[in-house]
Amino acid sequence: MIATSAMPMSLVSMQMQEPTSQPVLFRPGWHNVWEASLCKKASRHLRTHNWMFQRFGGDAPLTPRKTHLRDALHAFNDTCHLALNTPEAQRHLRRRNAQNAMIFFDTWGESSLFEAIDNWRDSLFCDILPKKIAWTYKIQAFSSKLRGERNGFLLALEMAQDCLHSGVADNVVICGQHRHYPVMTLSETLGWPAGKARHHCGGNTLFAVERNVCLLVSRMTDSLPTLSVSPRRILPQRASAAVAQLTACWQAADCTQIYSTAPPTPALLSINQRAGAPFSSHLPLYAHYGDSGCLNPALGLHLWHNDGAPAGPGLISSLHAGHSLWLVRCQPAPASCGESDIGQFGHEERRNREKTL
């Protein structure tokens, strides 16, 4: 019996956005003893000196500590509309008797505590569900808010697969965002393994980039790309053994492109780097795009899906603290040229049959 988390689903559409403002250097407010202490501990733990934050609504004087929530809400709504208003997405959502579900996720849970929200509608959006999106796209089968820390996006994908393969829904809208509240981001790092003093990309500067995402997945369709989330596995605690097992997992997947993610700590980034040495197609996402919390795996999926027509299968490898590993296999849609060749062959065969008659 195959677990539902290992069964594929079709990826109909996907969109992701990030702020257009420039990254801002974080300077702790030394009048706030708690914030200053966290910054000092996090910098010592990860052996870094500077933190660069790129946030939605980051034009306020006290950025990145305080930002405009309204800009983040507008960006999230735009992302959802771009993903769900494509012809293919509308065809799936408006199909007769289609059961549409929605899963909304974030990293921190009750975000209104950090946003200083004074509007109850905004508070409901952040803490419960984006009601406007659910109402606009006729979400009636199932809707849920999911908090999963750095596993938020992956848990949402796994829950969507369970909904699709158990008959709860025909289509699932997955949408979420990651907000980099400096105090929460700094405190999160204290639970990561420190490792040896290895300088990763950016030298002694860590880059934190906010992003949001929306995608529509449905039951298996031959003409669409497919996703399959493998059950989570635990790698050995010894670094060399973890590298060997991770390399073996990537080799067994046999994919043309590998996107690796991990929290920006030297111990975990080093494992991904060493495991990717034999692969020319390995792309370490943090080294090129910064850290986006639970949306790091979504960034890899977005790069694979929106890079024209994917030429081959891709693999999203997400390594977390405690050496827990998630793998998402991405399979492209069948080549259109093959389908056109088959159609042309059918037309020629039909013409030859008519000539014979």
Tab-separated table of C-alpha atoms in Angstrom:
chain	number	residue	atom	x	y	z
A	1	MET	CA	0.000	0.000	0.000
A	2	ILE	CA	1.422	3.393	-1.032
A	3	ALA	CA	1.183	6.207	1.508
A	4	THR	CA	-0.722	9.230	0.250
A	5	SER	CA	2.322	11.391	0.987
A	6	ALA	CA	4.255	9.424	-1.650
A	7	MET	CA	1.591	9.668	-4.376
A	8	PRO	CA	1.969	12.421	-7.009
A	9	MET	CA	-0.310	15.378	-7.653
A	10	SER	CA	-0.498	17.827	-10.534
A	11	LEU	CA	0.870	21.362	-10.299
A	12	VAL	CA	-1.561	23.651	-12.136
A	13	SER	CA	-0.044	27.093	-11.501
A	14	MET	CA	2.335	28.853	-9.124
A	15	GLN	CA	3.463	32.378	-8.285
A	16	MET	CA	5.943	33.798	-5.785
A	17	GLN	CA	6.864	37.384	-4.897
A	18	GLU	CA	9.492	39.107	-2.811
A	19	PRO	CA	10.007	42.775	-1.843
A	20	THR	CA	11.373	45.184	-4.418
A	21	SER	CA	13.075	47.322	-1.751
A	22	GLN	CA	16.764	46.975	-1.010
A	23	PRO	CA	18.044	44.908	1.954
A	24	VAL	CA	18.501	46.935	5.140
A	25	LEU	CA	21.216	46.397	7.728
A	26	PHE	CA	19.755	45.471	11.108
A	27	ARG	CA	21.075	47.485	14.021
A	28	PRO	CA	19.825	46.252	17.407
A	29	GLY	CA	18.144	48.794	19.626
A	30	TRP	CA	20.480	48.813	22.569
A	31	HIS	CA	17.749	50.448	24.655
A	32	ASN	CA	15.939	47.098	24.278
A	33	VAL	CA	18.019	44.718	26.388
A	34	TRP	CA	16.221	41.598	25.173
A	35	GLU	CA	16.722	42.428	21.482
A	36	ALA	CA	20.352	43.390	21.965
A	37	SER	CA	21.056	40.217	23.919
A	38	LEU	CA	19.416	38.022	21.259
A	39	CYS	CA	21.389	39.702	18.493
A	40	LYS	CA	24.638	39.169	20.351
A	41	LYS	CA	23.895	35.513	21.119
A	42	ALA	CA	22.720	34.740	17.569
A	43	SER	CA	25.768	36.405	16.019
A	44	ARG	CA	28.096	34.466	18.279
A	45	HIS	CA	26.239	31.194	17.708
A	46	LEU	CA	26.361	31.450	13.900
A	47	ARG	CA	29.705	33.279	13.767
A	48	THR	CA	28.310	36.218	11.850
A	49	HIS	CA	28.591	39.972	12.273
A	50	ASN	CA	25.741	41.511	10.248
A	51	TRP	CA	22.113	40.768	9.439
A	52	MET	CA	20.506	42.105	6.267
A	53	PHE	CA	16.681	42.124	6.145
A	54	GLN	CA	14.597	42.599	2.996
A	55	ARG	CA	10.974	43.085	4.071
A	56	PHE	CA	7.635	44.054	2.559
A	57	GLY	CA	6.808	47.637	3.452
A	58	GLY	CA	10.434	48.235	4.353
A	59	ASP	CA	10.502	51.980	3.747
A	60	ALA	CA	9.665	52.968	7.317
A	61	PRO	CA	12.330	54.834	9.320
A	62	LEU	CA	12.803	51.978	11.803
A	63	THR	CA	13.149	49.195	9.242
A	64	PRO	CA	13.680	46.331	9.413
A	65	ARG	CA	12.290	46.329	12.969
A	66	LYS	CA	8.955	47.861	11.882
A	67	THR	CA	7.332	47.710	8.465
A	68	HIS	CA	4.002	48.575	6.833
A	69	LEU	CA	1.688	45.571	7.082
A	70	ARG	CA	-0.567	46.934	4.344
A	71	ASP	CA	2.190	46.489	1.748
A	72	ALA	CA	2.614	42.860	2.781
A	73	LEU	CA	-1.140	42.208	2.497
A	74	HIS	CA	-1.332	43.785	-0.960
A	75	ALA	CA	1.635	41.747	-2.160
A	76	PHE	CA	0.063	38.538	-0.854
A	77	ASN	CA	-3.261	39.259	-2.579
A	78	ASP	CA	-1.474	40.059	-5.848
A	79	THR	CA	0.449	36.784	-5.686
A	80	CYS	CA	-2.754	34.777	-5.175
A	81	HIS	CA	-4.565	36.545	-8.004
A	82	LEU	CA	-1.679	36.006	-10.422
A	83	ALA	CA	-1.552	32.298	-9.590
A	84	LEU	CA	-5.304	31.619	-9.622
A	85	ASN	CA	-6.405	33.735	-12.595
A	86	THR	CA	-4.487	31.827	-15.250
A	87	PRO	CA	-6.678	30.039	-17.834
A	88	GLU	CA	-5.583	26.603	-16.610
A	89	ALA	CA	-6.245	27.450	-12.961
A	90	GLN	CA	-9.679	28.889	-13.756
A	91	ARG	CA	-10.556	25.793	-15.760
A	92	HIS	CA	-9.811	23.574	-12.753
A	93	LEU	CA	-11.448	25.789	-10.136
A	94	ARG	CA	-14.644	26.335	-12.166
A	95	ARG	CA	-15.077	22.754	-13.254
A	96	ARG	CA	-18.585	21.498	-12.574
A	97	ASN	CA	-18.973	19.879	-9.122
A	98	ALA	CA	-15.282	20.496	-8.365
A	99	GLN	CA	-14.423	20.411	-4.671
A	100	ASN	CA	-11.947	23.232	-3.968
A	101	ALA	CA	-9.938	23.398	-0.749
A	102	MET	CA	-7.436	25.907	0.647
A	103	ILE	CA	-4.486	25.575	3.019
A	104	PHE	CA	-3.001	28.769	4.438
A	105	PHE	CA	0.301	28.568	6.310
A	106	ASP	CA	2.847	30.780	7.985
A	107	THR	CA	5.836	30.428	10.276
A	108	TRP	CA	5.002	32.105	13.538
A	109	GLY	CA	1.283	31.525	14.066
A	110	GLU	CA	-0.301	34.555	15.745
A	111	SER	CA	1.414	37.224	13.700
A	112	SER	CA	-0.853	40.040	14.884
A	113	LEU	CA	1.138	40.103	18.111
A	114	PHE	CA	4.209	41.250	16.172
A	115	GLU	CA	2.472	43.489	13.619
A	116	ALA	CA	0.714	45.758	16.146
A	117	ILE	CA	-2.532	45.418	14.168
A	118	ASP	CA	-5.407	47.724	15.104
A	119	ASN	CA	-7.844	46.407	12.472
A	120	TRP	CA	-9.767	43.231	13.278
A	121	ARG	CA	-10.037	42.251	9.620
A	122	ASP	CA	-6.269	42.357	9.189
A	123	SER	CA	-5.913	40.394	12.399
A	124	LEU	CA	-8.270	37.693	11.097
A	125	PHE	CA	-6.284	37.548	7.844
A	126	CYS	CA	-2.950	37.053	9.625
A	127	ASP	CA	-4.088	34.686	12.374
A	128	ILE	CA	-6.938	32.663	10.855
A	129	LEU	CA	-7.515	32.719	7.083
A	130	PRO	CA	-7.459	35.153	4.132
A	131	LYS	CA	-11.245	35.270	3.814
A	132	LYS	CA	-11.200	37.392	0.654
A	133	ILE	CA	-9.205	34.762	-1.249
A	134	ALA	CA	-11.442	31.956	0.013
A	135	TRP	CA	-14.615	33.818	-0.996
A	136	THR	CA	-13.338	34.991	-4.411
A	137	TYR	CA	-12.269	31.519	-5.554
A	138	LYS	CA	-15.227	29.578	-4.096
A	139	ILE	CA	-13.364	27.573	-1.458
A	140	GLN	CA	-16.108	25.371	-0.021
A	141	ALA	CA	-14.699	21.879	0.460
A	142	PHE	CA	-12.053	22.448	3.120
A	143	SER	CA	-9.980	25.311	4.492
A	144	SER	CA	-7.339	25.380	7.194
A	145	LYS	CA	-4.632	27.546	8.756
A	146	LEU	CA	-1.401	25.645	9.285
A	147	ARG	CA	1.554	26.650	11.412
A	148	GLY	CA	4.653	24.573	10.882
A	149	GLU	CA	7.658	26.797	11.548
A	150	ARG	CA	10.259	25.935	8.872
A	151	ASN	CA	8.194	22.919	7.791
A	152	GLY	CA	5.121	25.023	6.991
A	153	PHE	CA	5.229	24.787	3.202
A	154	LEU	CA	6.204	21.115	3.183
A	155	LEU	CA	3.457	20.203	5.649
A	156	ALA	CA	0.976	22.107	3.484
A	157	LEU	CA	2.077	20.110	0.423
A	158	GLU	CA	1.717	16.855	2.330
A	159	MET	CA	-1.720	17.834	3.641
A	160	ALA	CA	-2.787	18.766	0.103
A	161	GLN	CA	-1.751	15.340	-1.154
A	162	ASP	CA	-3.810	13.703	1.582
A	163	CYS	CA	-6.840	15.836	0.631
A	164	LEU	CA	-6.528	14.981	-3.068
A	165	HIS	CA	-5.929	11.258	-2.728
A	166	SER	CA	-8.498	10.703	0.024
A	167	GLY	CA	-11.315	12.283	-1.980
A	168	VAL	CA	-11.743	15.363	0.215
A	169	ALA	CA	-10.955	17.761	-2.644
A	170	ASP	CA	-10.316	17.893	-6.379
A	171	ASN	CA	-8.185	21.071	-6.211
A	172	VAL	CA	-6.211	22.591	-3.356
A	173	VAL	CA	-5.029	26.185	-3.142
A	174	ILE	CA	-1.846	26.426	-1.074
A	175	CYS	CA	-0.875	29.936	-0.050
A	176	GLY	CA	1.390	31.347	2.628
A	177	GLN	CA	3.954	33.914	3.581
A	178	HIS	CA	7.050	34.274	5.698
A	179	ARG	CA	7.615	37.445	7.689
A	180	HIS	CA	11.070	38.089	9.128
A	181	TYR	CA	10.420	39.610	12.543
A	182	PRO	CA	13.980	40.313	13.687
A	183	VAL	CA	13.448	39.216	17.290
A	184	MET	CA	11.840	35.916	16.236
A	185	THR	CA	14.405	35.301	13.510
A	186	LEU	CA	17.271	35.891	15.924
A	187	SER	CA	15.827	33.692	18.653
A	188	GLU	CA	15.155	30.867	16.176
A	189	THR	CA	18.864	30.565	15.401
A	190	LEU	CA	19.706	29.552	18.965
A	191	GLY	CA	18.211	26.117	18.342
A	192	TRP	CA	20.340	25.403	15.283
A	193	PRO	CA	23.599	23.432	15.403
A	194	ALA	CA	26.555	25.805	15.384
A	195	GLY	CA	29.135	23.582	13.687
A	196	LYS	CA	32.630	24.652	12.805
A	197	ALA	CA	33.614	28.150	11.816
A	198	ARG	CA	33.107	27.879	8.065
A	199	HIS	CA	32.322	31.027	6.095
A	200	HIS	CA	29.336	30.563	3.815
A	201	CYS	CA	28.142	32.814	1.027
A	202	GLY	CA	28.003	36.408	2.134
A	203	GLY	CA	31.009	36.100	4.434
A	204	ASN	CA	29.958	37.333	7.861
A	205	THR	CA	26.561	38.633	6.731
A	206	LEU	CA	23.300	36.697	6.819
A	207	PHE	CA	20.546	37.644	4.363
A	208	ALA	CA	16.888	37.342	5.388
A	209	VAL	CA	14.362	37.855	2.560
A	210	GLU	CA	10.583	37.862	2.990
A	211	ARG	CA	8.524	36.065	0.355
A	212	ASN	CA	4.971	34.872	-0.254
A	213	VAL	CA	3.669	32.084	-2.468
A	214	CYS	CA	0.465	30.701	-3.953
A	215	LEU	CA	0.034	27.529	-5.969
A	216	LEU	CA	-2.823	25.367	-7.158
A	217	VAL	CA	-2.517	21.584	-7.137
A	218	SER	CA	-5.044	19.049	-8.361
A	219	ARG	CA	-5.524	15.363	-8.929
A	220	MET	CA	-3.304	13.688	-11.474
A	221	THR	CA	-3.567	15.038	-15.031
A	222	ASP	CA	-1.414	13.780	-17.882
A	223	SER	CA	-0.815	17.253	-19.344
A	224	LEU	CA	0.565	18.936	-16.194
A	225	PRO	CA	3.772	18.739	-14.121
A	226	THR	CA	3.556	16.559	-11.028
A	227	LEU	CA	4.861	16.802	-7.454
A	228	SER	CA	5.515	14.029	-4.984
A	229	VAL	CA	6.502	14.628	-1.348
A	230	SER	CA	8.386	11.731	0.198
A	231	PRO	CA	7.911	10.926	3.884
A	232	ARG	CA	10.337	12.729	6.142
A	233	ARG	CA	13.498	10.848	7.050
A	234	ILE	CA	16.217	11.381	9.661
A	235	LEU	CA	19.874	11.469	8.611
A	236	PRO	CA	22.654	10.267	10.916
A	237	GLN	CA	23.898	12.809	13.434
A	238	ARG	CA	27.532	12.356	12.406
A	239	ALA	CA	28.261	14.819	9.604
A	240	SER	CA	30.205	12.435	7.351
A	241	ALA	CA	27.489	9.767	7.578
A	242	ALA	CA	24.798	12.371	6.906
A	243	VAL	CA	26.673	13.540	3.804
A	244	ALA	CA	26.985	9.982	2.494
A	245	GLN	CA	23.300	9.217	2.999
A	246	LEU	CA	22.195	12.528	1.497
A	247	THR	CA	24.348	11.922	-1.577
A	248	ALA	CA	22.818	8.467	-1.935
A	249	CYS	CA	19.297	9.945	-1.750
A	250	TRP	CA	20.108	12.452	-4.484
A	251	GLN	CA	21.639	9.777	-6.692
A	252	ALA	CA	18.599	7.505	-6.255
A	253	ALA	CA	16.285	10.352	-7.279
A	254	ASP	CA	18.110	10.648	-10.635
A	255	CYS	CA	17.043	14.245	-11.342
A	256	THR	CA	18.516	16.738	-13.778
A	257	GLN	CA	18.381	19.610	-11.252
A	258	ILE	CA	18.776	19.553	-7.464
A	259	TYR	CA	17.758	22.496	-5.260
A	260	SER	CA	19.021	22.229	-1.696
A	261	THR	CA	17.788	24.259	1.258
A	262	ALA	CA	18.818	24.489	4.900
A	263	PRO	CA	18.766	27.062	7.699
A	264	PRO	CA	21.745	29.438	7.293
A	265	THR	CA	23.975	27.737	9.837
A	266	PRO	CA	27.462	26.501	8.882
A	267	ALA	CA	26.813	22.936	10.061
A	268	LEU	CA	23.800	22.304	7.786
A	269	LEU	CA	25.003	24.330	4.818
A	270	SER	CA	28.251	22.390	4.892
A	271	ILE	CA	26.376	19.057	4.670
A	272	ASN	CA	24.495	20.228	1.578
A	273	GLN	CA	27.669	21.596	0.016
A	274	ARG	CA	29.643	18.386	0.553
A	275	ALA	CA	26.762	16.186	-0.628
A	276	GLY	CA	26.392	18.267	-3.784
A	277	ALA	CA	30.042	18.011	-4.799
A	278	PRO	CA	29.470	15.106	-7.260
A	279	PHE	CA	26.513	16.864	-8.924
A	280	SER	CA	27.039	19.594	-11.500
A	281	SER	CA	23.353	20.495	-11.390
A	282	HIS	CA	23.242	21.213	-7.645
A	283	LEU	CA	21.955	24.699	-6.720
A	284	PRO	CA	22.279	25.768	-3.041
A	285	LEU	CA	19.389	28.196	-2.688
A	286	TYR	CA	20.614	30.181	0.324
A	287	ALA	CA	23.923	30.982	-1.334
A	288	HIS	CA	22.105	32.640	-4.252
A	289	TYR	CA	18.807	33.903	-2.842
A	290	GLY	CA	19.059	34.276	0.945
A	291	ASP	CA	16.917	32.742	3.669
A	292	SER	CA	13.099	32.785	3.607
A	293	GLY	CA	12.233	30.455	6.475
A	294	CYS	CA	9.489	27.990	5.552
A	295	LEU	CA	9.460	29.241	1.930
A	296	ASN	CA	12.967	28.047	1.079
A	297	PRO	CA	11.645	24.816	-0.536
A	298	ALA	CA	8.924	26.812	-2.330
A	299	LEU	CA	11.629	28.967	-3.908
A	300	GLY	CA	13.260	25.870	-5.401
A	301	LEU	CA	9.921	24.702	-6.778
A	302	HIS	CA	9.264	28.150	-8.226
A	303	LEU	CA	12.636	28.227	-9.983
A	304	TRP	CA	12.045	24.785	-11.458
A	305	HIS	CA	8.466	25.419	-12.536
A	306	ASN	CA	8.803	28.927	-13.967
A	307	ASP	CA	12.106	28.441	-15.761
A	308	GLY	CA	10.428	28.054	-19.131
A	309	ALA	CA	9.380	24.456	-19.748
A	310	PRO	CA	11.316	22.199	-17.364
A	311	ALA	CA	13.465	19.907	-19.458
A	312	GLY	CA	13.743	17.186	-16.835
A	313	PRO	CA	12.776	16.111	-13.337
A	314	GLY	CA	13.854	18.250	-10.410
A	315	LEU	CA	14.431	17.503	-6.735
A	316	ILE	CA	13.851	19.840	-3.781
A	317	SER	CA	15.976	18.756	-0.815
A	318	SER	CA	15.162	20.467	2.488
A	319	LEU	CA	17.455	19.777	5.443
A	320	HIS	CA	16.445	20.953	8.913
A	321	ALA	CA	17.854	21.087	12.429
A	322	GLY	CA	18.056	17.595	13.902
A	323	HIS	CA	19.103	16.323	10.445
A	324	SER	CA	15.495	15.773	9.342
A	325	LEU	CA	15.201	15.639	5.550
A	326	TRP	CA	12.298	16.306	3.212
A	327	LEU	CA	12.469	15.442	-0.499
A	328	VAL	CA	10.044	16.752	-3.128
A	329	ARG	CA	10.321	15.209	-6.589
A	330	CYS	CA	9.139	17.358	-9.498
A	331	GLN	CA	8.272	15.719	-12.790
A	332	PRO	CA	7.684	17.832	-15.938
A	333	ALA	CA	4.621	17.484	-18.113
A	334	PRO	CA	4.896	15.254	-21.189
A	335	ALA	CA	6.644	16.993	-24.071
A	336	SER	CA	4.243	18.805	-26.360
A	337	CYS	CA	6.315	17.825	-29.368
A	338	GLY	CA	5.682	14.169	-28.655
A	339	GLU	CA	1.944	14.780	-28.463
A	340	SER	CA	1.954	16.757	-31.733
A	341	ASP	CA	3.924	14.009	-33.445
A	342	ILE	CA	1.349	11.468	-32.291
A	343	GLY	CA	-1.477	13.693	-33.522
A	344	GLN	CA	0.200	14.201	-36.885
A	345	PHE	CA	0.767	10.449	-37.198
A	346	GLY	CA	-2.939	9.865	-36.528
A	347	HIS	CA	-3.976	12.351	-39.216
A	348	GLU	CA	-1.646	10.765	-41.770
A	349	GLU	CA	-2.936	7.299	-40.964
A	350	ARG	CA	-6.526	8.522	-41.369
A	351	ARG	CA	-5.717	10.057	-44.787
A	352	ASN	CA	-4.032	6.867	-46.000
A	353	ARG	CA	-7.054	4.845	-44.898
A	354	GLU	CA	-9.388	7.180	-46.815
A	355	LYS	CA	-7.231	6.867	-49.961
A	356	THR	CA	-7.351	3.075	-49.690
A	357	LEU	CA	-11.136	3.107	-49.416
